mmCIF file of C-alpha atoms in Angstrom:
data_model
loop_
_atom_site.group_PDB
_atom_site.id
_atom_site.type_symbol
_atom_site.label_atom_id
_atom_site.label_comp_id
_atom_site.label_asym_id
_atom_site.label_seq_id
_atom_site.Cartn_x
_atom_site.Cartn_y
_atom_site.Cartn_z
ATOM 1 C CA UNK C 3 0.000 0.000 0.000
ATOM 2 C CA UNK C 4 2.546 2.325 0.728
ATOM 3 C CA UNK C 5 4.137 1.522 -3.052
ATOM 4 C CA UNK C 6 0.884 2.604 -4.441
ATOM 5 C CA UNK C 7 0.747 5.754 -2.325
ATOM 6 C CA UNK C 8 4.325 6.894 -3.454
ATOM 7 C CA UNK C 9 3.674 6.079 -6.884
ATOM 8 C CA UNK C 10 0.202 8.174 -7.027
ATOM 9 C CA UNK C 11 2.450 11.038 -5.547
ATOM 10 C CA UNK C 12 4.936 10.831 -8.298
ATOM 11 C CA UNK C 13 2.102 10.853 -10.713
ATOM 12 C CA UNK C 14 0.866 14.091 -8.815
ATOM 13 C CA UNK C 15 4.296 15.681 -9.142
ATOM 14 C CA UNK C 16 6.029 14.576 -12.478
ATOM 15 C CA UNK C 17 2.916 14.021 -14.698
ATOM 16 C CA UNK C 18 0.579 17.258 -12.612
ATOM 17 C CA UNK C 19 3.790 19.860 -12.145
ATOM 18 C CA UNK C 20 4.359 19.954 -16.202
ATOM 19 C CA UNK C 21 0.882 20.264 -17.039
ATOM 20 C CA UNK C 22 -0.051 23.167 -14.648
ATOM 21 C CA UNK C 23 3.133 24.734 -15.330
ATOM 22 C CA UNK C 24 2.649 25.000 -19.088
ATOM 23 C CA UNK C 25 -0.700 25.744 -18.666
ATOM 24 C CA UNK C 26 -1.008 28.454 -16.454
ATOM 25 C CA UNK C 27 1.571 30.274 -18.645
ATOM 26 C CA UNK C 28 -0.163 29.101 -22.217
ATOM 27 C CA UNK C 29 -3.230 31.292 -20.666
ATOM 28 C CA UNK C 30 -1.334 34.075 -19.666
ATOM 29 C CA UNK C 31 0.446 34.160 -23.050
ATOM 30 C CA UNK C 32 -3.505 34.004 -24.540
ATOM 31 C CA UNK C 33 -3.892 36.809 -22.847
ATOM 32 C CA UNK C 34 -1.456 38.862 -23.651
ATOM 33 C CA UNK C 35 -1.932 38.332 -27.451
ATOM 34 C CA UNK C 36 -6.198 38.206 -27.475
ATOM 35 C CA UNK C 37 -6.167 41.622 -25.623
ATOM 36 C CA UNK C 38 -5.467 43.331 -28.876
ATOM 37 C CA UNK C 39 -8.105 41.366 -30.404
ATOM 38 C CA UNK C 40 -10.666 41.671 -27.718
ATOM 39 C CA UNK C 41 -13.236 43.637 -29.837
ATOM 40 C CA UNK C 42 -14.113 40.224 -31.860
ATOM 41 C CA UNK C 43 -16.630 37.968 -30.312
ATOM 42 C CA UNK C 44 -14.781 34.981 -30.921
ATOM 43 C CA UNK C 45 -11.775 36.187 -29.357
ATOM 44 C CA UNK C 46 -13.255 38.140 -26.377
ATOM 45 C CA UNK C 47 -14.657 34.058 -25.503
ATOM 46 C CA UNK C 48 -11.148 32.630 -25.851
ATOM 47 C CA UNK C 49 -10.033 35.388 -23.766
ATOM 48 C CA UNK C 50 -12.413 34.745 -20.908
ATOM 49 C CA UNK C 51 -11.666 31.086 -21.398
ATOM 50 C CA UNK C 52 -7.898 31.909 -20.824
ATOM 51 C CA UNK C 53 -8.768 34.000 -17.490
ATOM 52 C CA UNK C 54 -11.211 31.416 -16.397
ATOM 53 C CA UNK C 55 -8.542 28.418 -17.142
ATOM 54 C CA UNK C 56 -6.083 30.131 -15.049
ATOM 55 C CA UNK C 57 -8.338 30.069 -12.213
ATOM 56 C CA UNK C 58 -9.147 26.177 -13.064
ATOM 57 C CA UNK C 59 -5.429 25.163 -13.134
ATOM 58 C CA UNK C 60 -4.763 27.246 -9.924
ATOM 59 C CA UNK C 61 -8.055 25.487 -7.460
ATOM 60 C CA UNK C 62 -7.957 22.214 -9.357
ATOM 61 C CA UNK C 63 -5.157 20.773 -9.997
ATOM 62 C CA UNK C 64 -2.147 22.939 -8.001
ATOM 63 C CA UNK C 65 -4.442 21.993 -4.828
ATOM 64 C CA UNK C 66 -4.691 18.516 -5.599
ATOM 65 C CA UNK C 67 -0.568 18.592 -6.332
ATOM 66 C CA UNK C 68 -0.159 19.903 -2.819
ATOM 67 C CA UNK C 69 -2.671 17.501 -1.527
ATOM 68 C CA UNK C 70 -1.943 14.003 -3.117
ATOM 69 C CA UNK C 71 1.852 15.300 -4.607
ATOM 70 C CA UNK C 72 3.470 17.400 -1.497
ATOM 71 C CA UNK C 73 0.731 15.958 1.235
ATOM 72 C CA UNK C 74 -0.296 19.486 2.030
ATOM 73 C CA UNK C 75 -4.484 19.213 2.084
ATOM 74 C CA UNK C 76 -5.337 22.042 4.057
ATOM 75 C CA UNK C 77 -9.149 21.060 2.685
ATOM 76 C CA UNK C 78 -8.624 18.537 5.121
ATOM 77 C CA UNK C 79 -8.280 20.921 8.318
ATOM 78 C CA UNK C 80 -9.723 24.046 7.577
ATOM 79 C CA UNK C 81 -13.996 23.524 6.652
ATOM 80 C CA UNK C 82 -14.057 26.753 4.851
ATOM 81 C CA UNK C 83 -11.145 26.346 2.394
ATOM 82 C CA UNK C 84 -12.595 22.780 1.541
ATOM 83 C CA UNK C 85 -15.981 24.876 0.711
ATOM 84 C CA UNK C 86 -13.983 27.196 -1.664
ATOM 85 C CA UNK C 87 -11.876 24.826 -3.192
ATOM 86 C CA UNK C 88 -14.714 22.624 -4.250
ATOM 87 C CA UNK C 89 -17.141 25.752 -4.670
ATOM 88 C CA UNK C 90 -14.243 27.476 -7.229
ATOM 89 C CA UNK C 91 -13.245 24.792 -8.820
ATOM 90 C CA UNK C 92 -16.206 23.161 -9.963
ATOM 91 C CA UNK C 93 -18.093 26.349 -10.803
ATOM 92 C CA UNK C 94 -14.528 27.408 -13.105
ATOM 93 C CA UNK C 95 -14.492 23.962 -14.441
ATOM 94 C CA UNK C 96 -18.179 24.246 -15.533
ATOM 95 C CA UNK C 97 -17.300 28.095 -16.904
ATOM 96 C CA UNK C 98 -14.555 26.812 -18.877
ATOM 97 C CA UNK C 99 -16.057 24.066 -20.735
ATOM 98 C CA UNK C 100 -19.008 26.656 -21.547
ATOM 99 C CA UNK C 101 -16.803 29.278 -22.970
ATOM 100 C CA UNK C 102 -15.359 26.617 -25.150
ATOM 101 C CA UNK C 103 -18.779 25.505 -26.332
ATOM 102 C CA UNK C 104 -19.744 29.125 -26.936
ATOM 103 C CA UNK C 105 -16.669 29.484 -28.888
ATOM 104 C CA UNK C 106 -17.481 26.807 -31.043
ATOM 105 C CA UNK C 107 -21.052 28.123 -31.538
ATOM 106 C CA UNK C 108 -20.089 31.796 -32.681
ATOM 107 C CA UNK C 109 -17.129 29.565 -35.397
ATOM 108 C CA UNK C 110 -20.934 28.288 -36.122
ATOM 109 C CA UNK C 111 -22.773 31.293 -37.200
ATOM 110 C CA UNK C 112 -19.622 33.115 -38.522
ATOM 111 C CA UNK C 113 -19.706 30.223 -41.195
ATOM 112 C CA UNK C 114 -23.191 30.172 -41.897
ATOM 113 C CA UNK C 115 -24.678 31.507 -45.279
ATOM 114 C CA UNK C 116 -27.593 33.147 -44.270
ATOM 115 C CA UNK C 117 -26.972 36.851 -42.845
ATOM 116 C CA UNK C 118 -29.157 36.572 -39.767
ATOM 117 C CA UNK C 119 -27.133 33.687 -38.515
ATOM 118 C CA UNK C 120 -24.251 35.537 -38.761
ATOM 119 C CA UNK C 121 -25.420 38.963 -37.151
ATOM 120 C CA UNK C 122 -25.836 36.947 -34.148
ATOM 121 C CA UNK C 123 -21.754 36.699 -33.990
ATOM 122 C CA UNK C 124 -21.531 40.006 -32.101
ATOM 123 C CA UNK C 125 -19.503 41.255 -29.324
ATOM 124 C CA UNK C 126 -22.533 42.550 -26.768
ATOM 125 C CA UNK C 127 -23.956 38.863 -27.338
ATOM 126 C CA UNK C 128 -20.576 37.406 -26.202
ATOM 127 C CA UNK C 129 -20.527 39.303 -23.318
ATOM 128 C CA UNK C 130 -23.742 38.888 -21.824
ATOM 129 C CA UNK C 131 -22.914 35.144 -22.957
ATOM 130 C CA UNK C 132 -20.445 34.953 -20.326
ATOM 131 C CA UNK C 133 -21.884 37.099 -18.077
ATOM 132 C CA UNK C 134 -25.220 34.857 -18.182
ATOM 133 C CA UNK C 135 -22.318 31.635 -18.205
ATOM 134 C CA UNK C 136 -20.649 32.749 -14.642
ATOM 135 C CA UNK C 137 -24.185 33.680 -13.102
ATOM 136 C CA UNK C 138 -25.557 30.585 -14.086
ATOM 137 C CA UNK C 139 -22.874 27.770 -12.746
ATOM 138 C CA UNK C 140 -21.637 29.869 -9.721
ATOM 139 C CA UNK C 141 -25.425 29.790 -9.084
ATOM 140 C CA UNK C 142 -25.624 25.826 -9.468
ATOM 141 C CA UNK C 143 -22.971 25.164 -7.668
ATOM 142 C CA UNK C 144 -23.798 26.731 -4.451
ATOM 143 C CA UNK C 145 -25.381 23.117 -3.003
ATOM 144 C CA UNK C 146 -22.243 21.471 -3.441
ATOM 145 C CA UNK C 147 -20.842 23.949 -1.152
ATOM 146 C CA UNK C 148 -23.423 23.620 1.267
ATOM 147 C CA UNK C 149 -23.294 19.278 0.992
ATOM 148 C CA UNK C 150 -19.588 19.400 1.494
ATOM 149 C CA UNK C 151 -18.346 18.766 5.191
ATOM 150 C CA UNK C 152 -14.923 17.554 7.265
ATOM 151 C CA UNK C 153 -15.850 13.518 6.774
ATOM 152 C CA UNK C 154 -13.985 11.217 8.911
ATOM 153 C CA UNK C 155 -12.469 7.406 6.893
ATOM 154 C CA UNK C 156 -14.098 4.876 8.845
ATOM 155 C CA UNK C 157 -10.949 2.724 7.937
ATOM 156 C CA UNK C 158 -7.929 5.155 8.237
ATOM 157 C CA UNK C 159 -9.510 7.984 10.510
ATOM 158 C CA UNK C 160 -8.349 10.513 9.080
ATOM 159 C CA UNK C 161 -10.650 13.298 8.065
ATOM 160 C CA UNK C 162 -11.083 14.594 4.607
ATOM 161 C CA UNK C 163 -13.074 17.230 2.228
ATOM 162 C CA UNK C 164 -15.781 15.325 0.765
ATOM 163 C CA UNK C 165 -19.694 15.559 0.371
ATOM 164 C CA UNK C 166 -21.739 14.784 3.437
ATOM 165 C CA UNK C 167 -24.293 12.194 3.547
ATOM 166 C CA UNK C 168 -27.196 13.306 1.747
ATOM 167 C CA UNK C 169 -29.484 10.822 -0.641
ATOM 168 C CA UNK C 170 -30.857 13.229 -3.124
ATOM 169 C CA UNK C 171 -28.207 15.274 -3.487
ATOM 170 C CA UNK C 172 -25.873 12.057 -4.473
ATOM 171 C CA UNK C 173 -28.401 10.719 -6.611
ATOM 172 C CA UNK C 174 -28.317 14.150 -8.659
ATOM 173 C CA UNK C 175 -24.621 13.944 -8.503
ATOM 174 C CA UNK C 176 -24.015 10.800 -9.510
ATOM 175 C CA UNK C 177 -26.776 10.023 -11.927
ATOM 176 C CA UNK C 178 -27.107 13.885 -14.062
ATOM 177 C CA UNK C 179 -24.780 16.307 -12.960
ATOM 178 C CA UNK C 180 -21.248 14.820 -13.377
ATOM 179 C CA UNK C 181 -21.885 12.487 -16.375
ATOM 180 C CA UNK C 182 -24.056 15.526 -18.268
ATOM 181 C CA UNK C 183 -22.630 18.682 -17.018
ATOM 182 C CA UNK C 184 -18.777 17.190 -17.130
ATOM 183 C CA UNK C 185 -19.297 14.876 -20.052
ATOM 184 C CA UNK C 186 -21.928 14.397 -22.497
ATOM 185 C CA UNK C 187 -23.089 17.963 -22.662
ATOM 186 C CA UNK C 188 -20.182 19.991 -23.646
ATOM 187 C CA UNK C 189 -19.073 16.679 -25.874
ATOM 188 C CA UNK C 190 -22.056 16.884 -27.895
ATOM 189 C CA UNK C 191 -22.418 20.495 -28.501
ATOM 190 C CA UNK C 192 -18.571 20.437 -29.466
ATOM 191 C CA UNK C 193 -18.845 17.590 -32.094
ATOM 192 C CA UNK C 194 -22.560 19.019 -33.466
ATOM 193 C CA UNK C 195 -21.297 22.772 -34.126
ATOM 194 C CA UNK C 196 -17.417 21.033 -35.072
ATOM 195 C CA UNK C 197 -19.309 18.926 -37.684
ATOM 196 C CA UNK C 198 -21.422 22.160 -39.023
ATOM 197 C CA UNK C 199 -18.541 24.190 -39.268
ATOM 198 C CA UNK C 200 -16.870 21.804 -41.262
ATOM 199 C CA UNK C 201 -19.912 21.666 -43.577
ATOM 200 C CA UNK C 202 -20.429 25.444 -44.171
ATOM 201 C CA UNK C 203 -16.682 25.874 -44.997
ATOM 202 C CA UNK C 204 -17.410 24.217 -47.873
ATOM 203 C CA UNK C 205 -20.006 25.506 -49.754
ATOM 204 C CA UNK C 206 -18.301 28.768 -49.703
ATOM 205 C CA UNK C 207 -18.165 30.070 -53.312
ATOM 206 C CA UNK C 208 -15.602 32.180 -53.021
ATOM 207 C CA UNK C 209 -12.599 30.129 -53.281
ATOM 208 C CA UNK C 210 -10.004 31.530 -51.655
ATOM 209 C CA UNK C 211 -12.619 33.096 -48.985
ATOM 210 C CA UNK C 212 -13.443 29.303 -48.752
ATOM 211 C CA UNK C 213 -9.692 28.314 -48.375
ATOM 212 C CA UNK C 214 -8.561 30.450 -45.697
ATOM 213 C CA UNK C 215 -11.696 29.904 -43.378
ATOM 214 C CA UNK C 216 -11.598 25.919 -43.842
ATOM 215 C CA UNK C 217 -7.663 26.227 -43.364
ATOM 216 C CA UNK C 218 -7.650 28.222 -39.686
ATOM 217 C CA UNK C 219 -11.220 26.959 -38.360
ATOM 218 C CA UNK C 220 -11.324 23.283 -39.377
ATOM 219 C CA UNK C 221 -7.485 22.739 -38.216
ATOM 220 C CA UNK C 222 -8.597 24.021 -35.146
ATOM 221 C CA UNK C 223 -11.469 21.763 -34.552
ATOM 222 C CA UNK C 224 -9.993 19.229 -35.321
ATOM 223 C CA UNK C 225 -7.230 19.391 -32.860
ATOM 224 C CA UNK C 226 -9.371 21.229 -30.090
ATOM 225 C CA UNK C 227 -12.391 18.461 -30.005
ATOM 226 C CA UNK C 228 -9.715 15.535 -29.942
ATOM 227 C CA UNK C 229 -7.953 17.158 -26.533
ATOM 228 C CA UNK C 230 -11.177 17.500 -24.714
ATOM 229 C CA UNK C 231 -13.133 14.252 -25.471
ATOM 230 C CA UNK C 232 -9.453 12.538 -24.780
ATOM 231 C CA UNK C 233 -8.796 14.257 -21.691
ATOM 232 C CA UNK C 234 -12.643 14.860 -20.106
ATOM 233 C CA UNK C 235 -14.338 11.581 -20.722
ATOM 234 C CA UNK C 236 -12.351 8.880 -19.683
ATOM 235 C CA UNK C 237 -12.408 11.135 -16.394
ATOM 236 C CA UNK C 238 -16.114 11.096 -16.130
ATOM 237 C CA UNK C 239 -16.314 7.427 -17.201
ATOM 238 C CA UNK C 240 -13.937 5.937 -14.456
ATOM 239 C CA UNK C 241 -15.388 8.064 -11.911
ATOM 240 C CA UNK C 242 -18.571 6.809 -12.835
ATOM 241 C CA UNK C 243 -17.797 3.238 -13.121
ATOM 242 C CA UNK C 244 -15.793 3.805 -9.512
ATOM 243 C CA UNK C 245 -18.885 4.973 -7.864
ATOM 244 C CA UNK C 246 -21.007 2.552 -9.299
ATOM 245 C CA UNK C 247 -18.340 -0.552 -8.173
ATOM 246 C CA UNK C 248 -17.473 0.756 -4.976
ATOM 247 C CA UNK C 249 -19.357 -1.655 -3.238
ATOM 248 C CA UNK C 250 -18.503 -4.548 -5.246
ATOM 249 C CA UNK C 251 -16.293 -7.067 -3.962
ATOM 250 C CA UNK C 252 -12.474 -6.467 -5.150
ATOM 251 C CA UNK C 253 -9.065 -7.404 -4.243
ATOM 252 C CA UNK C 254 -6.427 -5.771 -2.934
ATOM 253 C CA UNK C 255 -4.451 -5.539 -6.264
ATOM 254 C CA UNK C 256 -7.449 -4.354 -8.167
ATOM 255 C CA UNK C 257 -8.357 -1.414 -5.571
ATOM 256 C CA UNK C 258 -4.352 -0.308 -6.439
ATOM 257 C CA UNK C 259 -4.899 -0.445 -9.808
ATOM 258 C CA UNK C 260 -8.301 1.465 -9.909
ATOM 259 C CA UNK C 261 -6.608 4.078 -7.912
ATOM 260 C CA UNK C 262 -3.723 4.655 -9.296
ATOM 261 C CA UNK C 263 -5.927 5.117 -12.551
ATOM 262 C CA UNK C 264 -8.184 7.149 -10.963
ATOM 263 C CA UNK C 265 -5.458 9.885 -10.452
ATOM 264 C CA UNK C 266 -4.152 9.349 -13.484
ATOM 265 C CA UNK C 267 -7.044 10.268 -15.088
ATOM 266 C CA UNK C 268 -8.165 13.005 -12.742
ATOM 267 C CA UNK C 269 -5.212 14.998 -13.688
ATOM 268 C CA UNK C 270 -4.853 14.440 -17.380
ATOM 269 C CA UNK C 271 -8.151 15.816 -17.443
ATOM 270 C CA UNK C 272 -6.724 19.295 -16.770
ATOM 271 C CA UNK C 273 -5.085 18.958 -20.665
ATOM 272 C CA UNK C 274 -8.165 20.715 -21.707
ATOM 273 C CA UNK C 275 -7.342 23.778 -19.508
ATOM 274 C CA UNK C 276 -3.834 23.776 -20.446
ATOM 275 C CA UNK C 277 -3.969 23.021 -24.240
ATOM 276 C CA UNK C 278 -5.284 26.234 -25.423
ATOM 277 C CA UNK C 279 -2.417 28.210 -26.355
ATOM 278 C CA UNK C 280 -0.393 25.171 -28.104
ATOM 279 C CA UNK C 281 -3.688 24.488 -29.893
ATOM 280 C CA UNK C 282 -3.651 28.169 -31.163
ATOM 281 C CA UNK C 283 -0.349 28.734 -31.675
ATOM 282 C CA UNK C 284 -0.162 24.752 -34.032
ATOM 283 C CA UNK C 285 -3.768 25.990 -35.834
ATOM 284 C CA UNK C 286 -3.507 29.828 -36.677
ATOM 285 C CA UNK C 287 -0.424 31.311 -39.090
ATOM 286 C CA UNK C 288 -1.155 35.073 -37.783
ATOM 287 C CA UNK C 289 -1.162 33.502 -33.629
ATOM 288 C CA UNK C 290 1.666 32.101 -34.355
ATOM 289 C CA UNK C 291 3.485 35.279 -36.052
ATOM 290 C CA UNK C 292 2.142 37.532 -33.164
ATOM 291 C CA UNK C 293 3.671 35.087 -30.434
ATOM 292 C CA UNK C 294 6.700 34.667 -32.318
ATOM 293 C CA UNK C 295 6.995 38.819 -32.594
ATOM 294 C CA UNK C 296 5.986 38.870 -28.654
ATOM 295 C CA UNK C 297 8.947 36.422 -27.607
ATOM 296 C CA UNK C 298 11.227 38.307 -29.924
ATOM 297 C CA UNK C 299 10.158 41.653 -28.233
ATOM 298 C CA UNK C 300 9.326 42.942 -31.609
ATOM 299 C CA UNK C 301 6.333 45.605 -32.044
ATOM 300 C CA UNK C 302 3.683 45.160 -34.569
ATOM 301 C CA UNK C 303 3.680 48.550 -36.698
ATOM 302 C CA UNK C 304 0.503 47.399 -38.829
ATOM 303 C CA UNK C 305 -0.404 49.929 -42.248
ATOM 304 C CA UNK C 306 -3.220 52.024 -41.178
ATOM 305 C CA UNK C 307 -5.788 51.153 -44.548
ATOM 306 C CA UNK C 308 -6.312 54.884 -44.837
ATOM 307 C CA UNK C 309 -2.338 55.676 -44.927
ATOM 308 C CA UNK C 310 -0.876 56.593 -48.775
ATOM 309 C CA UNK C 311 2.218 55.257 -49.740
ATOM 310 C CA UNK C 312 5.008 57.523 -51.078
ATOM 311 C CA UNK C 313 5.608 58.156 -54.561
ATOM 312 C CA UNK C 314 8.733 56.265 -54.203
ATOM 313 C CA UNK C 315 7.448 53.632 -53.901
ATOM 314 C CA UNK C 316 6.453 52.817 -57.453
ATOM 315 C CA UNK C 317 8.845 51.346 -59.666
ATOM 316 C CA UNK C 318 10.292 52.533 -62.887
ATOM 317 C CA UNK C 319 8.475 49.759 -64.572
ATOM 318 C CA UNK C 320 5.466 50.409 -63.807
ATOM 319 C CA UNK C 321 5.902 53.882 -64.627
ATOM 320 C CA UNK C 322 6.762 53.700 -68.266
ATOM 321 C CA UNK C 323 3.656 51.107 -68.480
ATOM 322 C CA UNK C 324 1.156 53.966 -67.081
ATOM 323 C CA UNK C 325 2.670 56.469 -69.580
ATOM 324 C CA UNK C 326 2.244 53.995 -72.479
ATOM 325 C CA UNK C 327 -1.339 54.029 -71.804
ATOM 326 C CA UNK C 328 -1.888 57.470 -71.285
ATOM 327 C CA UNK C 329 0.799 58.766 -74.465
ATOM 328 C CA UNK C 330 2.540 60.736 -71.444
ATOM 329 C CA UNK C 331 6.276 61.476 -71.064
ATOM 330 C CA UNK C 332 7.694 59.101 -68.182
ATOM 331 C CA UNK C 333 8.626 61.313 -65.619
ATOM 332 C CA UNK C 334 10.165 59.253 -62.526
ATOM 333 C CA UNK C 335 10.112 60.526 -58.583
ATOM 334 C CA UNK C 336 13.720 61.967 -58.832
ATOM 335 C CA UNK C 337 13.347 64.522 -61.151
ATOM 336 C CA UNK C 338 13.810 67.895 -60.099
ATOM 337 C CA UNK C 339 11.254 70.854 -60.443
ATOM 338 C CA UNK C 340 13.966 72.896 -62.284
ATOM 339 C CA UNK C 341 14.217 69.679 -64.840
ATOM 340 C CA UNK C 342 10.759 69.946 -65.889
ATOM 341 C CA UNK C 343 11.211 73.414 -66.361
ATOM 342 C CA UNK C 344 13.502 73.169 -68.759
ATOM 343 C CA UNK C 345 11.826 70.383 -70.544
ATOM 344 C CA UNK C 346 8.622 72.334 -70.760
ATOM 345 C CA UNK C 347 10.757 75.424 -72.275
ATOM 346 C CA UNK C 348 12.205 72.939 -75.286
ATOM 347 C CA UNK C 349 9.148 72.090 -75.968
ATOM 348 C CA UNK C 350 7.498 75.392 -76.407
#
């Protein structure tokens, strides 16, 4: 027993450490290079995904490194830190997997044909979106502060943060809200809107127009909807199948096993959290050139579309092919005023 307990710590540290470590500065890179951006709809939502993924990272899974990695659970000692920590985190977890869906629904109408689909892709929407989004799960996830308590192990007696005994609230827990809130919910609203994106992309007639929205949206489905069903499900499946098996008859070995899986899976499932920025930065050519300019410490000096270029800037060949159409003298940008003087004087 005390082999598996060392090697779920290790997990906690070496396989938990990387992933909130990458993560939390992914999001902070997301928001450094969305901010810019912020006045689009879709990228105000993957910039309150970023914020709201920091917060996920931080109360999920650096508290459960402390607790199962470090053995620091102070959920375990103080009753109103193991109401916030399970308050915070599942009402962030809940947020984030929201603001991905409602990213994936405004990719939706952008692609869409008709006109009043897409005038629904607007930035006041998105806001009150997320707005609506926070009010809504920190709302629903006030009774599992309320049902969580200081619960003693009848076979180590030690005390831990878990949910107190109450029949109807672990009948809703176990039966609709993890498995459809968690799970099946965000997975089908992903693959629906992934799939519909996919299939307005291509009956674009312009080509090009068609081109460059299948190339940045569909590469990013692809690689976003992959990450989250691999990472959330088998989370809410083994949990599942643990609570339904827990009193079921098993051996000593097998309880190991099922633990050491459990863990496993409970922190892989922060991937979704953390994978945001990679996903971006593999996916989009102009993310990827504005992170690249932010590492170099380069500034962005974009060409204002109402700024006129110099009349340097035209060549000497196309020049002489303007005065061929017009029966004009070629007159390039380096002749003098007193030169033209004298050429209009010869003339006369």
């Amino acid at each position: 027993m005390s082999s598996t307990r060392q090697l779920i710590s290790s997990i906690a540290i070496y396989l938990g450490l990387p992933i909130f470590i990458c993560g939390t500065l992914g999001n902070l890179l997301n928001i450094r290079l969305l901010w810019r951006t912020r006045h689009n709809p879709c990228a105000f939502l993957f910039l309150a995904l970023s914020f709201i993924n920091c917060i996920v990272l931080l109360y999920g899974l650096f508290t459960r490194i402390l607790s199962v990695g470090f053995y620091l659970d102070w959920s375990s000692t103080n009753l109103i830190w193991c109401k916030i920590r399970i308050f915070f985190g599942g009402a962030s977890f809940l947020i984030s997997l929201t603001c991905t869906c409602l990213a994936s629904i405004d990719r939706f109408l952008i692609s869409c044909r008709q006109e009043k689909y897409r005038k629904l892709s607007r930035l006041s929407i998105a806001i009150w979106a997320i707005i609506l989004t926070i009010i809504f799960w920190l709302t629903l996830c006030v009774p599992f502060a309320v049902n969580t308590g200081l619960v003693r192990s009848p076979y180590t007696g030690l005390l831990s943060c878990t949910y107190v005994e109450n029949q109807a609230f672990t009948n809703y827990q176990i039966y609709f809200s993890f498995p459809v809130y968690y799970g099946l919910l965000p997975s089908i609203i992903l693959i629906t809107t992934g799939l519909l994106t996919y299939r307005n992309t291509n009956k674009l007639q312009i080509i090009r127009q068609r081109q460059i929205f299948q190339k940045q949206l569909t590469s990013m489905m692809l690689i976003q909807i992959p990450i989250i069903l691999f990472s959330t499900l088998p989370y809410v499946i083994f949990i599942e199948y643990s609570i339904f098996t827990a009193t079921m008859a098993k051996s000593i070995n097998q309880r190991a096993i099922e633990l050491v899986i459990t863990n496993i899976v409970s922190i892989t499932c922060y991937i979704t959290f953390a994978c945001p920025f990679f996903v971006f930065f593999a996916s989009s050519t102009s993310f990827r050139k504005e992170a690249k300019m932010l590492f170099l410490c380069q500034k962005t000096t974009p060409l204002r579309t109402n700024q006129i270029q110099p009349s340097f800037a035209l060549t000497a060949k196309h020049i002489q092919f303007i005065s061929m159409r017009t029966n004009q003298m070629v007159s390039y940008p380096t002749t003098s005023l007193k030169n033209i003087k004298s050429t209009t004087i010869n003339k006369k």
